[in-house]
Amino acid sequence: MSLLEEKVILVTGGSRGIGRATVLEAAAQGADVAIIYRANTAEAEQVAAEVTALGVSARTYACDVAEAEQVKALIEQVIADFGQLDIVVNNAGIARDKLLIAMSEEDFDAVIATNLKGAFNVAKAAASKMIRKRTGVIINISSIVGQHGNAGQANYAAAKAGLIGMTQSIAKELAGRNVRCCAVAPGFIETDMTAGLSEQLQEKMLAEIPLARLGQPEDIARAVVWLASDQAAYITGITLTVDGGMTI
Ligand code: NAI
């Protein structure tokens, strides 16, 4: 039996990068998928078509996760469309990198609003449904930067560290209702988010990775799907690092 048979999974930022890979892996493991995207409808529809080709259902929804009212309406709509919601993956994220003294208040607030408050909005709206059904899984995509910090990413590191504390708190609150909450902390993954970094910096990162390759979106997707599956039924509150050994 496939890992996510008869489950419905919602993935924010599901139209590209790690989110897209998670959508496709979940679909390959039998889940029906709600693909949440912010602006690029064509990209999201393309992923939905790839999912449908795997023989499961997909729907796309435009939603800014930073907006609580949009998120509440989104969760209602997904449940109306699919009849259930078993797993949410808080993957949507942005970076606005600057050294501390050059970082504007706006750069700080924008990253917190999407990366941290966005996950709070989705987790809160989904949890209120999951606790009634006494089943559900919330996965938050953090980062090794949230565990170790990184020069130029005070805003991003704060958001990603915040997600780890939030994950532990949610896990403790909801365990009694059989709702699990875990985080995944990716290392350096080749996506649009990291494509802009200089070749020199990418070479430097590679030299620090014991498994001697940059991570691929699928490396994260497989970890997320496994953690979300019943194979991980006794695991909650953890942060699973997936970084090729970079932070050993
Ligand atoms: P990406 O930039 O390729 O994709 C991010 C997705 O989030 C996009 O689909 C974007 O439209 C969506 N998004 C952004 N703001 C949104 C909002 N307000 N509402 C709804 N959707 C929104 O990035 P990537 O690399 O795939 O990253 C995915 C997640 O993984 C992010 O949370 C990122 O911080 C995290 N991560 C990435 C790493 C990497 O090396 N690429 C390393 C560690 C964590």
mmCIF file of C-alpha atoms and ligand atoms in Angstrom:
data_model
loop_
_atom_site.group_PDB
_atom_site.id
_atom_site.type_symbol
_atom_site.label_atom_id
_atom_site.label_comp_id
_atom_site.label_asym_id
_atom_site.label_seq_id
_atom_site.Cartn_x
_atom_site.Cartn_y
_atom_site.Cartn_z
ATOM 1 C CA MET A 1 0.000 0.000 0.000
ATOM 2 C CA SER A 2 1.205 3.506 -0.820
ATOM 3 C CA LEU A 3 2.169 5.805 2.055
ATOM 4 C CA LEU A 4 -0.635 8.371 1.670
ATOM 5 C CA GLU A 5 -3.486 6.353 0.191
ATOM 6 C CA GLU A 6 -6.908 7.904 0.908
ATOM 7 C CA LYS A 7 -5.330 11.050 2.367
ATOM 8 C CA VAL A 8 -5.834 14.655 1.293
ATOM 9 C CA ILE A 9 -2.745 16.866 1.574
ATOM 10 C CA LEU A 10 -2.493 20.644 1.246
ATOM 11 C CA VAL A 11 0.876 22.143 0.306
ATOM 12 C CA THR A 12 1.503 25.905 0.424
ATOM 13 C CA GLY A 13 3.851 27.241 -2.230
ATOM 14 C CA GLY A 14 3.108 24.010 -4.074
ATOM 15 C CA SER A 15 3.701 25.289 -7.571
ATOM 16 C CA ARG A 16 7.500 25.154 -7.614
ATOM 17 C CA GLY A 17 10.675 24.060 -5.841
ATOM 18 C CA ILE A 18 10.356 21.995 -2.671
ATOM 19 C CA GLY A 19 6.576 22.511 -2.582
ATOM 20 C CA ARG A 20 6.138 21.175 -6.105
ATOM 21 C CA ALA A 21 8.303 18.132 -5.346
ATOM 22 C CA THR A 22 6.254 17.486 -2.192
ATOM 23 C CA VAL A 23 3.013 17.683 -4.163
ATOM 24 C CA LEU A 24 4.321 15.176 -6.733
ATOM 25 C CA GLU A 25 5.749 12.774 -4.132
ATOM 26 C CA ALA A 26 2.500 12.862 -2.129
ATOM 27 C CA ALA A 27 0.524 12.183 -5.297
ATOM 28 C CA ALA A 28 2.851 9.311 -6.211
ATOM 29 C CA GLN A 29 2.106 7.903 -2.747
ATOM 30 C CA GLY A 30 -1.637 8.008 -3.425
ATOM 31 C CA ALA A 31 -2.767 11.336 -1.916
ATOM 32 C CA ASP A 32 -5.200 13.807 -3.430
ATOM 33 C CA VAL A 33 -3.582 17.238 -3.429
ATOM 34 C CA ALA A 34 -4.563 20.864 -2.816
ATOM 35 C CA ILE A 35 -1.879 23.034 -4.400
ATOM 36 C CA ILE A 36 -1.670 26.499 -2.848
ATOM 37 C CA TYR A 37 0.105 29.216 -4.795
ATOM 38 C CA ARG A 38 0.403 32.966 -4.474
ATOM 39 C CA ALA A 39 0.399 34.375 -8.002
ATOM 40 C CA ASN A 40 1.546 32.113 -10.841
ATOM 41 C CA THR A 41 -1.639 30.323 -11.978
ATOM 42 C CA ALA A 42 -0.070 28.740 -15.067
ATOM 43 C CA GLU A 43 2.734 27.184 -12.995
ATOM 44 C CA ALA A 44 0.218 25.783 -10.459
ATOM 45 C CA GLU A 45 -2.040 24.384 -13.210
ATOM 46 C CA GLN A 46 0.966 22.678 -14.789
ATOM 47 C CA VAL A 47 1.745 20.894 -11.500
ATOM 48 C CA ALA A 48 -1.924 19.955 -11.125
ATOM 49 C CA ALA A 49 -1.826 18.357 -14.585
ATOM 50 C CA GLU A 50 1.253 16.334 -13.573
ATOM 51 C CA VAL A 51 -0.597 15.159 -10.445
ATOM 52 C CA THR A 52 -3.706 14.169 -12.367
ATOM 53 C CA ALA A 53 -1.537 12.127 -14.727
ATOM 54 C CA LEU A 54 -0.553 10.043 -11.676
ATOM 55 C CA GLY A 55 -4.191 9.024 -11.239
ATOM 56 C CA VAL A 56 -5.137 11.105 -8.176
ATOM 57 C CA SER A 57 -7.006 14.407 -7.849
ATOM 58 C CA ALA A 58 -5.514 17.889 -7.724
ATOM 59 C CA ARG A 59 -6.977 21.355 -7.327
ATOM 60 C CA THR A 60 -5.226 24.698 -7.280
ATOM 61 C CA TYR A 61 -6.004 27.622 -4.960
ATOM 62 C CA ALA A 62 -4.586 31.153 -5.015
ATOM 63 C CA CYS A 63 -3.968 32.349 -1.465
ATOM 64 C CA ASP A 64 -1.540 34.635 0.336
ATOM 65 C CA VAL A 65 -0.740 32.674 3.495
ATOM 66 C CA ALA A 66 0.134 35.883 5.351
ATOM 67 C CA GLU A 67 -3.551 36.893 5.211
ATOM 68 C CA ALA A 68 -5.502 35.095 7.944
ATOM 69 C CA GLU A 69 -8.940 35.691 6.398
ATOM 70 C CA GLN A 70 -7.817 34.277 3.033
ATOM 71 C CA VAL A 71 -6.399 31.225 4.805
ATOM 72 C CA LYS A 72 -9.588 30.574 6.795
ATOM 73 C CA ALA A 73 -11.649 30.700 3.588
ATOM 74 C CA LEU A 74 -9.085 28.470 1.870
ATOM 75 C CA ILE A 75 -9.327 25.690 4.459
ATOM 76 C CA GLU A 76 -13.153 25.759 4.291
ATOM 77 C CA GLN A 77 -13.006 25.563 0.490
ATOM 78 C CA VAL A 78 -10.505 22.685 0.414
ATOM 79 C CA ILE A 79 -12.644 20.652 2.821
ATOM 80 C CA ALA A 80 -15.774 21.463 0.796
ATOM 81 C CA ASP A 81 -14.016 20.311 -2.400
ATOM 82 C CA PHE A 82 -12.275 17.167 -1.121
ATOM 83 C CA GLY A 83 -14.535 16.240 1.819
ATOM 84 C CA GLN A 84 -11.552 15.975 4.193
ATOM 85 C CA LEU A 85 -8.120 17.415 4.999
ATOM 86 C CA ASP A 86 -5.553 15.101 6.571
ATOM 87 C CA ILE A 87 -2.165 16.800 6.126
ATOM 88 C CA VAL A 88 -0.982 20.390 5.719
ATOM 89 C CA VAL A 89 2.553 21.317 4.711
ATOM 90 C CA ASN A 90 3.631 24.870 5.497
ATOM 91 C CA ASN A 91 6.205 25.281 2.763
ATOM 92 C CA ALA A 92 5.550 28.819 1.441
ATOM 93 C CA GLY A 93 8.529 31.003 2.139
ATOM 94 C CA ILE A 94 10.485 34.026 0.990
ATOM 95 C CA ALA A 95 13.953 35.426 1.658
ATOM 96 C CA ARG A 96 14.992 39.085 1.857
ATOM 97 C CA ASP A 97 18.670 38.745 2.735
ATOM 98 C CA LYS A 98 20.632 41.724 4.076
ATOM 99 C CA LEU A 99 23.181 42.266 6.804
ATOM 100 C CA LEU A 100 21.534 43.382 10.032
ATOM 101 C CA ILE A 101 22.461 47.053 9.848
ATOM 102 C CA ALA A 102 21.211 47.286 6.250
ATOM 103 C CA MET A 103 17.991 45.297 6.824
ATOM 104 C CA SER A 104 14.873 47.453 6.667
ATOM 105 C CA GLU A 105 11.931 46.989 8.991
ATOM 106 C CA GLU A 106 9.901 46.105 5.904
ATOM 107 C CA ASP A 107 12.369 43.308 4.969
ATOM 108 C CA PHE A 108 12.082 41.932 8.481
ATOM 109 C CA ASP A 109 8.290 42.142 8.673
ATOM 110 C CA ALA A 110 7.693 40.644 5.219
ATOM 111 C CA VAL A 111 9.742 37.521 5.961
ATOM 112 C CA ILE A 112 8.104 37.009 9.364
ATOM 113 C CA ALA A 113 4.640 37.563 7.850
ATOM 114 C CA THR A 114 5.007 34.853 5.208
ATOM 115 C CA ASN A 115 7.398 32.357 6.774
ATOM 116 C CA LEU A 116 6.170 32.400 10.380
ATOM 117 C CA LYS A 117 2.736 33.989 10.575
ATOM 118 C CA GLY A 118 1.701 32.274 7.339
ATOM 119 C CA ALA A 119 2.407 28.893 8.919
ATOM 120 C CA PHE A 120 0.532 29.964 12.057
ATOM 121 C CA ASN A 121 -2.492 30.983 9.969
ATOM 122 C CA VAL A 122 -2.616 27.675 8.105
ATOM 123 C CA ALA A 123 -1.898 25.524 11.169
ATOM 124 C CA LYS A 124 -4.577 27.293 13.201
ATOM 125 C CA ALA A 125 -7.298 27.036 10.561
ATOM 126 C CA ALA A 126 -6.460 23.391 9.767
ATOM 127 C CA ALA A 127 -6.062 22.341 13.415
ATOM 128 C CA SER A 128 -9.536 23.524 14.324
ATOM 129 C CA LYS A 129 -10.865 20.976 11.793
ATOM 130 C CA MET A 130 -8.347 18.212 12.599
ATOM 131 C CA ILE A 131 -8.994 18.151 16.347
ATOM 132 C CA ARG A 132 -12.670 17.511 15.713
ATOM 133 C CA LYS A 133 -11.806 14.517 13.548
ATOM 134 C CA ARG A 134 -9.100 13.442 16.017
ATOM 135 C CA THR A 135 -6.587 12.919 13.256
ATOM 136 C CA GLY A 136 -4.214 15.064 11.231
ATOM 137 C CA VAL A 137 -0.625 16.055 10.563
ATOM 138 C CA ILE A 138 0.967 19.502 10.263
ATOM 139 C CA ILE A 139 4.462 19.731 8.763
ATOM 140 C CA ASN A 140 6.395 23.008 8.891
ATOM 141 C CA ILE A 141 9.342 23.602 6.570
ATOM 142 C CA SER A 142 11.999 25.241 8.705
ATOM 143 C CA SER A 143 15.702 25.442 7.774
ATOM 144 C CA ILE A 144 19.136 24.652 9.169
ATOM 145 C CA VAL A 145 19.450 28.458 9.243
ATOM 146 C CA GLY A 146 16.796 28.451 11.982
ATOM 147 C CA GLN A 147 18.962 26.064 14.003
ATOM 148 C CA HIS A 148 22.370 27.620 13.386
ATOM 149 C CA GLY A 149 21.853 31.165 12.047
ATOM 150 C CA ASN A 150 23.444 32.649 8.928
ATOM 151 C CA ALA A 151 25.035 36.023 8.284
ATOM 152 C CA GLY A 152 22.666 38.124 6.195
ATOM 153 C CA GLN A 153 19.550 36.236 7.247
ATOM 154 C CA ALA A 154 18.511 37.599 10.672
ATOM 155 C CA ASN A 155 14.883 37.882 9.496
ATOM 156 C CA TYR A 156 14.797 34.461 7.832
ATOM 157 C CA ALA A 157 16.611 32.730 10.713
ATOM 158 C CA ALA A 158 14.220 34.286 13.234
ATOM 159 C CA ALA A 159 11.224 33.031 11.271
ATOM 160 C CA LYS A 160 12.677 29.546 10.783
ATOM 161 C CA ALA A 161 13.719 29.240 14.451
ATOM 162 C CA GLY A 162 10.254 30.475 15.408
ATOM 163 C CA LEU A 163 8.752 27.653 13.365
ATOM 164 C CA ILE A 164 10.663 25.092 15.435
ATOM 165 C CA GLY A 165 9.297 26.473 18.719
ATOM 166 C CA MET A 166 5.834 26.717 17.218
ATOM 167 C CA THR A 167 6.060 23.114 16.004
ATOM 168 C CA GLN A 168 6.943 21.883 19.502
ATOM 169 C CA SER A 169 4.125 23.908 21.082
ATOM 170 C CA ILE A 170 1.524 22.729 18.576
ATOM 171 C CA ALA A 171 2.712 19.133 19.024
ATOM 172 C CA LYS A 172 2.202 19.370 22.779
ATOM 173 C CA GLU A 173 -1.194 21.047 22.435
ATOM 174 C CA LEU A 174 -2.657 18.683 19.875
ATOM 175 C CA ALA A 175 -1.129 15.295 20.710
ATOM 176 C CA GLY A 176 -4.087 14.452 22.940
ATOM 177 C CA ARG A 177 -6.341 14.796 19.897
ATOM 178 C CA ASN A 178 -4.110 12.561 17.781
ATOM 179 C CA VAL A 179 -2.878 15.478 15.655
ATOM 180 C CA ARG A 180 0.886 15.448 15.040
ATOM 181 C CA CYS A 181 3.112 18.403 14.188
ATOM 182 C CA CYS A 182 6.713 18.129 12.961
ATOM 183 C CA ALA A 183 9.244 20.340 11.214
ATOM 184 C CA VAL A 184 11.733 19.552 8.476
ATOM 185 C CA ALA A 185 14.954 21.574 8.293
ATOM 186 C CA PRO A 186 16.450 21.448 4.795
ATOM 187 C CA GLY A 187 20.077 22.290 4.154
ATOM 188 C CA PHE A 188 21.134 23.772 0.817
ATOM 189 C CA ILE A 189 18.573 22.734 -1.811
ATOM 190 C CA GLU A 190 18.765 23.620 -5.520
ATOM 191 C CA THR A 191 15.626 25.702 -6.218
ATOM 192 C CA ASP A 192 14.705 29.191 -7.464
ATOM 193 C CA MET A 193 15.360 30.449 -3.930
ATOM 194 C CA THR A 194 19.035 29.456 -4.069
ATOM 195 C CA ALA A 195 19.607 29.879 -7.837
ATOM 196 C CA GLY A 196 20.524 33.535 -7.372
ATOM 197 C CA LEU A 197 23.507 32.782 -5.121
ATOM 198 C CA SER A 198 26.922 33.212 -6.706
ATOM 199 C CA GLU A 199 28.752 30.183 -8.085
ATOM 200 C CA GLN A 200 31.516 30.904 -5.584
ATOM 201 C CA LEU A 201 29.106 30.698 -2.652
ATOM 202 C CA GLN A 202 27.515 27.521 -4.044
ATOM 203 C CA GLU A 203 30.996 25.931 -4.346
ATOM 204 C CA LYS A 204 31.720 26.931 -0.752
ATOM 205 C CA MET A 205 28.461 25.333 0.442
ATOM 206 C CA LEU A 206 29.206 22.150 -1.511
ATOM 207 C CA ALA A 207 32.593 21.846 0.164
ATOM 208 C CA GLU A 208 30.805 21.788 3.536
ATOM 209 C CA ILE A 209 28.422 18.948 2.657
ATOM 210 C CA PRO A 210 29.746 15.494 3.660
ATOM 211 C CA LEU A 211 27.470 13.712 1.180
ATOM 212 C CA ALA A 212 29.189 15.840 -1.490
ATOM 213 C CA ARG A 213 26.185 17.107 -3.444
ATOM 214 C CA LEU A 214 23.650 19.886 -3.172
ATOM 215 C CA GLY A 215 20.213 18.772 -2.031
ATOM 216 C CA GLN A 216 17.373 18.298 -4.498
ATOM 217 C CA PRO A 217 13.716 19.211 -3.820
ATOM 218 C CA GLU A 218 12.890 15.484 -3.926
ATOM 219 C CA ASP A 219 15.238 14.827 -0.983
ATOM 220 C CA ILE A 220 13.029 17.076 1.141
ATOM 221 C CA ALA A 221 9.759 15.873 -0.380
ATOM 222 C CA ARG A 222 10.469 12.244 0.540
ATOM 223 C CA ALA A 223 11.205 13.199 4.155
ATOM 224 C CA VAL A 224 8.041 15.303 4.382
ATOM 225 C CA VAL A 225 5.822 12.597 2.937
ATOM 226 C CA TRP A 226 7.270 9.924 5.200
ATOM 227 C CA LEU A 227 6.854 12.111 8.317
ATOM 228 C CA ALA A 228 3.275 12.874 7.268
ATOM 229 C CA SER A 229 2.468 9.194 6.755
ATOM 230 C CA ASP A 230 1.257 6.686 9.323
ATOM 231 C CA GLN A 231 4.752 5.151 9.194
ATOM 232 C CA ALA A 232 5.687 8.064 11.493
ATOM 233 C CA ALA A 233 2.604 7.740 13.715
ATOM 234 C CA TYR A 234 4.666 7.824 16.945
ATOM 235 C CA ILE A 235 6.716 10.871 15.961
ATOM 236 C CA THR A 236 5.659 14.392 16.909
ATOM 237 C CA GLY A 237 7.334 17.695 17.777
ATOM 238 C CA ILE A 238 10.641 16.859 16.119
ATOM 239 C CA THR A 239 12.658 18.793 13.599
ATOM 240 C CA LEU A 240 14.100 16.433 11.012
ATOM 241 C CA THR A 241 17.278 17.832 9.486
ATOM 242 C CA VAL A 242 17.786 16.897 5.823
ATOM 243 C CA ASP A 243 21.079 18.482 4.819
ATOM 244 C CA GLY A 244 23.517 15.859 3.534
ATOM 245 C CA GLY A 245 25.357 16.090 6.840
ATOM 246 C CA MET A 246 26.169 19.807 6.452
ATOM 247 C CA THR A 247 25.490 20.616 10.116
ATOM 248 C CA ILE A 248 27.021 17.534 11.753
HETATM 249 P P1 NAI B 1 10.819 28.821 -3.895
HETATM 250 O O1 NAI B 1 11.090 30.280 -3.848
HETATM 251 O O2 NAI B 1 11.192 28.043 -5.096
HETATM 252 O O3 NAI B 1 9.282 28.530 -3.563
HETATM 253 C C1 NAI B 1 8.601 29.196 -2.554
HETATM 254 C C2 NAI B 1 7.120 29.064 -2.783
HETATM 255 O O4 NAI B 1 6.412 29.781 -1.778
HETATM 256 C C3 NAI B 1 6.702 29.665 -4.128
HETATM 257 O O5 NAI B 1 5.781 28.789 -4.748
HETATM 258 C C4 NAI B 1 6.013 30.960 -3.715
HETATM 259 O O6 NAI B 1 5.010 31.378 -4.619
HETATM 260 C C5 NAI B 1 5.390 30.558 -2.392
HETATM 261 N N1 NAI B 1 5.043 31.712 -1.567
HETATM 262 C C6 NAI B 1 5.874 32.718 -1.185
HETATM 263 N N2 NAI B 1 5.180 33.620 -0.457
HETATM 264 C C7 NAI B 1 3.899 33.175 -0.371
HETATM 265 C C8 NAI B 1 2.718 33.661 0.262
HETATM 266 N N3 NAI B 1 2.713 34.809 0.957
HETATM 267 N N4 NAI B 1 1.570 32.934 0.139
HETATM 268 C C9 NAI B 1 1.576 31.780 -0.566
HETATM 269 N N5 NAI B 1 2.660 31.267 -1.174
HETATM 270 C C10 NAI B 1 3.800 31.956 -1.087
HETATM 271 O O7 NAI B 1 11.539 28.236 -2.598
HETATM 272 P P2 NAI B 1 12.005 26.775 -2.151
HETATM 273 O O8 NAI B 1 13.472 26.751 -2.170
HETATM 274 O O9 NAI B 1 11.240 25.734 -2.856
HETATM 275 O O10 NAI B 1 11.587 26.850 -0.618
HETATM 276 C C11 NAI B 1 10.442 26.223 -0.069
HETATM 277 C C12 NAI B 1 10.541 26.300 1.432
HETATM 278 O O11 NAI B 1 11.731 25.644 1.869
HETATM 279 C C13 NAI B 1 10.637 27.735 1.959
HETATM 280 O O12 NAI B 1 9.919 27.829 3.173
HETATM 281 C C14 NAI B 1 12.121 27.902 2.211
HETATM 282 O O13 NAI B 1 12.368 28.871 3.182
HETATM 283 C C15 NAI B 1 12.489 26.504 2.687
HETATM 284 N N6 NAI B 1 13.905 26.194 2.581
HETATM 285 C C16 NAI B 1 14.545 26.211 1.373
HETATM 286 C C17 NAI B 1 15.891 25.901 1.301
HETATM 287 C C18 NAI B 1 16.651 25.904 0.020
HETATM 288 O O14 NAI B 1 17.871 25.717 0.070
HETATM 289 N N7 NAI B 1 16.021 26.083 -1.140
HETATM 290 C C19 NAI B 1 16.652 25.563 2.508
HETATM 291 C C20 NAI B 1 15.878 25.556 3.721
HETATM 292 C C21 NAI B 1 14.545 25.851 3.732
#
